[in-house]
Tab-separated table of C-alpha atoms and ligand atoms in Angstrom:
chain	number	residue	atom	x	y	z
A	1	MET	CA	-1.232	121.371	156.356
A	2	VAL	CA	-3.721	119.796	153.975
A	3	SER	CA	-5.678	116.627	154.900
A	4	GLU	CA	-4.196	113.194	154.255
A	5	LYS	CA	-6.743	112.637	151.458
A	6	MET	CA	-5.790	115.922	149.900
A	7	GLN	CA	-2.045	115.251	150.253
A	8	GLU	CA	-2.535	111.963	148.437
A	9	ALA	CA	-4.583	113.600	145.695
A	10	LEU	CA	-2.031	116.463	145.225
A	11	ASN	CA	0.799	113.964	145.041
A	12	GLY	CA	-1.311	112.003	142.552
A	13	GLN	CA	-1.563	115.132	140.403
A	14	LEU	CA	2.241	115.799	140.711
A	15	ASN	CA	2.758	112.338	139.278
A	16	ALA	CA	0.160	113.005	136.525
A	17	GLU	CA	2.005	116.196	135.555
A	18	LEU	CA	5.381	114.467	135.392
A	19	TYR	CA	3.774	111.727	133.325
A	20	SER	CA	2.504	114.435	130.966
A	21	ALA	CA	6.095	115.705	130.562
A	22	TYR	CA	7.275	112.132	129.929
A	23	LEU	CA	4.541	111.518	127.407
A	24	TYR	CA	5.227	114.718	125.513
A	25	LEU	CA	8.999	113.970	125.528
A	26	ALA	CA	8.127	110.615	123.975
A	27	MET	CA	6.097	112.521	121.317
A	28	ALA	CA	9.062	114.910	120.703
A	29	ALA	CA	11.291	111.848	120.179
A	30	TYR	CA	8.779	110.455	117.719
A	31	TYR	CA	8.783	113.727	115.808
A	32	GLU	CA	12.614	113.899	115.852
A	33	ASP	CA	12.559	110.457	114.458
A	34	THR	CA	10.149	111.462	111.657
A	35	ASP	CA	12.114	114.552	110.641
A	36	LEU	CA	9.586	117.100	111.898
A	37	PRO	CA	11.853	119.339	114.176
A	38	GLY	CA	9.276	122.012	114.580
A	39	PHE	CA	6.657	119.593	115.957
A	40	ALA	CA	9.410	118.122	118.168
A	41	ASN	CA	10.170	121.683	119.418
A	42	TRP	CA	6.540	122.258	120.227
A	43	MET	CA	6.346	118.979	122.242
A	44	ARG	CA	9.591	119.648	124.117
A	45	ILE	CA	8.296	123.010	125.239
A	46	GLN	CA	5.010	121.271	126.192
A	47	ALA	CA	6.970	118.917	128.239
A	48	GLN	CA	8.909	121.805	129.950
A	49	GLU	CA	5.614	123.397	130.891
A	50	GLU	CA	4.392	120.119	132.405
A	51	LEU	CA	7.458	119.979	134.595
A	52	THR	CA	6.637	123.500	135.903
A	53	HIS	CA	3.092	122.260	136.513
A	54	GLY	CA	4.495	119.374	138.493
A	55	MET	CA	6.761	121.642	140.482
A	56	LYS	CA	3.860	123.906	141.411
A	57	PHE	CA	2.228	120.882	143.165
A	58	TYR	CA	5.611	119.992	144.710
A	59	ASP	CA	6.105	123.512	146.064
A	60	TYR	CA	2.523	123.806	147.287
A	61	LEU	CA	2.749	120.600	149.221
A	62	ILE	CA	5.976	121.896	150.894
A	63	GLN	CA	4.492	125.238	151.558
A	64	ARG	CA	1.559	123.585	153.406
A	65	GLY	CA	3.950	121.485	155.519
A	66	SER	CA	2.770	118.337	153.737
A	67	ARG	CA	4.827	115.492	152.361
A	68	VAL	CA	5.880	115.200	148.748
A	69	ILE	CA	5.791	111.501	147.710
A	70	LEU	CA	7.253	110.587	144.382
A	71	ASN	CA	5.708	107.442	142.791
A	72	THR	CA	6.552	105.490	139.756
A	73	ILE	CA	5.921	107.321	136.489
A	74	GLU	CA	4.090	105.217	133.889
A	75	LYS	CA	6.000	104.369	130.730
A	76	PRO	CA	4.658	106.393	127.799
A	77	GLN	CA	3.795	105.010	124.432
A	78	LYS	CA	6.627	105.137	121.934
A	79	GLU	CA	5.052	105.138	118.478
A	80	TRP	CA	2.189	106.915	116.663
A	81	ASP	CA	0.717	106.402	113.245
A	82	SER	CA	0.987	109.992	112.153
A	83	PRO	CA	1.203	113.620	113.316
A	84	LEU	CA	-2.631	113.636	113.254
A	85	ALA	CA	-2.635	110.708	115.711
A	86	VAL	CA	-0.087	112.528	118.027
A	87	SER	CA	-2.119	115.739	117.860
A	88	GLU	CA	-5.384	113.990	118.672
A	89	HIS	CA	-3.663	112.254	121.596
A	90	VAL	CA	-2.293	115.570	122.979
A	91	LEU	CA	-5.875	117.136	122.963
A	92	ASN	CA	-7.384	114.072	124.539
A	93	HIS	CA	-4.667	113.949	127.168
A	94	GLU	CA	-5.220	117.612	128.106
A	95	LYS	CA	-9.026	116.948	128.371
A	96	LYS	CA	-8.192	114.054	130.741
A	97	VAL	CA	-5.959	116.383	132.785
A	98	THR	CA	-8.708	118.908	132.948
A	99	GLY	CA	-10.973	116.319	134.423
A	100	LEU	CA	-8.337	115.448	137.021
A	101	ILE	CA	-8.067	119.132	138.017
A	102	ASN	CA	-11.841	119.415	138.232
A	103	GLU	CA	-11.829	116.344	140.543
A	104	LEU	CA	-9.216	117.935	142.731
A	105	VAL	CA	-11.290	121.211	142.912
A	106	ASN	CA	-14.355	119.086	143.868
A	107	LEU	CA	-12.362	117.500	146.640
A	108	ALA	CA	-11.166	120.903	147.865
A	109	VAL	CA	-14.670	122.189	147.924
A	110	ASN	CA	-15.976	119.121	149.731
A	111	GLU	CA	-13.236	119.458	152.342
A	112	LYS	CA	-13.843	123.209	152.597
A	113	ASP	CA	-10.132	123.563	151.856
A	114	HIS	CA	-10.358	127.117	150.472
A	115	ALA	CA	-6.531	127.635	150.254
A	116	THR	CA	-6.119	124.526	148.001
A	117	ASN	CA	-9.200	125.532	145.993
A	118	ASN	CA	-7.528	128.876	145.431
A	119	PHE	CA	-4.202	127.233	144.446
A	120	LEU	CA	-6.026	125.006	141.966
A	121	GLN	CA	-7.765	127.835	140.177
A	122	TRP	CA	-4.445	128.613	138.417
A	123	PHE	CA	-4.760	125.160	136.908
A	124	VAL	CA	-8.381	125.577	135.967
A	125	ALA	CA	-7.461	128.624	133.927
A	126	GLU	CA	-4.281	126.914	132.553
A	127	GLN	CA	-6.296	123.932	131.318
A	128	VAL	CA	-8.477	126.262	129.241
A	129	GLU	CA	-5.309	127.463	127.578
A	130	GLU	CA	-3.876	124.001	127.264
A	131	GLU	CA	-6.987	122.704	125.475
A	132	GLU	CA	-7.105	125.736	123.250
A	133	SER	CA	-3.457	125.432	122.217
A	134	ALA	CA	-3.663	121.590	121.705
A	135	GLY	CA	-6.788	122.093	119.690
A	136	GLY	CA	-5.179	124.743	117.571
A	137	VAL	CA	-2.339	122.444	116.569
A	138	LEU	CA	-4.761	119.612	115.834
A	139	GLN	CA	-6.811	121.930	113.564
A	140	LYS	CA	-3.658	122.938	111.678
A	141	VAL	CA	-2.607	119.308	111.269
A	142	ARG	CA	-6.096	118.314	110.065
A	143	LEU	CA	-6.007	120.997	107.428
A	144	ALA	CA	-2.493	119.974	106.303
A	145	SER	CA	-2.528	116.258	106.703
A	146	ASP	CA	-3.137	115.336	103.105
A	147	SER	CA	-0.212	117.422	101.943
A	148	ALA	CA	3.484	117.037	102.796
A	149	SER	CA	4.106	120.736	101.958
A	150	GLY	CA	1.199	121.732	104.307
A	151	LEU	CA	2.685	119.666	107.094
A	152	LEU	CA	6.123	121.300	106.530
A	153	MET	CA	4.515	124.678	106.780
A	154	VAL	CA	2.958	123.696	110.095
A	155	ASP	CA	6.397	122.382	111.170
A	156	SER	CA	8.026	125.705	110.496
A	157	GLU	CA	5.401	127.479	112.503
A	158	LEU	CA	5.723	125.220	115.494
A	159	ALA	CA	9.490	125.632	115.345
A	160	LYS	CA	8.973	129.200	116.551
A	161	ARG	CA	7.411	128.299	119.880
A	162	VAL	CA	9.588	129.354	122.830
A	163	PHE	CA	9.258	128.423	126.517
A	164	ASN	CA	7.848	131.053	128.743
A	165	ALA	CA	8.105	130.166	132.407
A	166	PRO	CA	4.685	130.583	134.089
A	167	SER	CA	4.393	133.372	136.562
A	168	ALA	CA	4.692	132.619	140.334
A	169	GLU	CA	1.040	133.687	140.737
B	1	FEO	FE1	-0.272	120.201	132.999
B	1	FEO	FE2	-0.844	120.192	130.023
B	1	FEO	O1	-1.445	120.312	131.714
C-alpha cells in the first residue's frame, strides 16, 4: 500500500492522463472539422496512448492495494487558431505533464517509496519520447505553415501513424 499522500498524488496523475486524452480528442475533433484527417489521426492515437497511461496509474494503485478515485475531468478547449497553435499546445502540454511526473518522482523519493519511484521511471522515459514526438510535429508544421500544400504533405505523413500499445514493463 502506498501512503495516503502518494495515493492522492497518483490519483491526481490518473486524472491528468485522462484529461490529456480528452484534450487530444478535442484537438482531433478540431482537425476533423478543418479537413485535416491525418492530423486528426495523429491526435486520436495520442489520445489512445494517454488512456493507456491513465490505466497504468489505475492498475498500479490496485496492485498496491490502494484506492482508485475518479474525479471530474476538466472540459478541454474546443477551438484553436491554426494547426500551428494546436501543435504548440501539444508540446507545451507534454512539458507540463513532464513537470507533473517529476513532482511525483520527487514525492516518491521524499517518502522513500522505492517501488513507486521504480514504477514512475517508465513515465520519466516516456515523457522524453512524448516531448520529442510533439516537438517533431511542431517542427514540421512550422516549416509547412505558410503553404497549404506543405500542410497537406504533413497531413499525409501523420495519417500513417498507428497505435502501438505500450509494453507491460
Ligand atoms: Fe501521458 Fe502524453 O503523457
